[in-house]
Short mmCIF file of C-alpha atoms in Angstrom, two decimals:
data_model
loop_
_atom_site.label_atom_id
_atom_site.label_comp_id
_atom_site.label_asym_id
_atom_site.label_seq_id
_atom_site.Cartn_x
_atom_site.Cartn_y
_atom_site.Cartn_z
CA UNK B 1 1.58 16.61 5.04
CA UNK B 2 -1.79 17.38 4.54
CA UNK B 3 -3.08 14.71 1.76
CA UNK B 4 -1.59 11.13 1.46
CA UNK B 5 -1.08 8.91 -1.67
CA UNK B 6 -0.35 5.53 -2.36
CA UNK B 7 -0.85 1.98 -1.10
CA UNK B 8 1.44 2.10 1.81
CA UNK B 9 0.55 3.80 5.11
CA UNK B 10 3.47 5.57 6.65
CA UNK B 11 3.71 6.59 10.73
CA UNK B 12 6.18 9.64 10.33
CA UNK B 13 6.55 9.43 14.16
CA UNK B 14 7.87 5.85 13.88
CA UNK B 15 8.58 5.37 9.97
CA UNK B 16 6.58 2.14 10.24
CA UNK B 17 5.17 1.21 6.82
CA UNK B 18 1.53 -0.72 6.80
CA UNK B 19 0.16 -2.29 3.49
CA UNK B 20 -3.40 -0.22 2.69
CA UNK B 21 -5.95 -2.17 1.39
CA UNK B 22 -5.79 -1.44 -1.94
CA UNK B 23 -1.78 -2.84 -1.98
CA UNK B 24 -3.77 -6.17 -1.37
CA UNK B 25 -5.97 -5.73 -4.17
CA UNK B 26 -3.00 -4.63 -6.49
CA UNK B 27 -0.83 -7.38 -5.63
CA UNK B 28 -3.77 -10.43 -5.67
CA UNK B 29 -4.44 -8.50 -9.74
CA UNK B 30 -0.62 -9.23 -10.59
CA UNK B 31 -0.36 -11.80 -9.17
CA UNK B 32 -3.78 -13.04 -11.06
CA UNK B 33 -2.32 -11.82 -14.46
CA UNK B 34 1.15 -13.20 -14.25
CA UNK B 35 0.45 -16.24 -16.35
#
């Protein structure tokens, strides 16, 4: 696993998942166009 994607960090040692930064910025522009 050479390259990683997405906005979740994953420890394949541990399989503990850690919010990257831009999961913050994608969930403060939902929740900012939710209405």
């Amino acid at each position: 696993y050479d390259k990683r994607f997405g906005i979740v960090r994953v420890d394949y040692d541990t399989q503990e998942r850690t919010p990257k930064d831009s999961y913050r910025w994608y969930r403060e522009m939902i929740a900012a166009h939710r209405g």
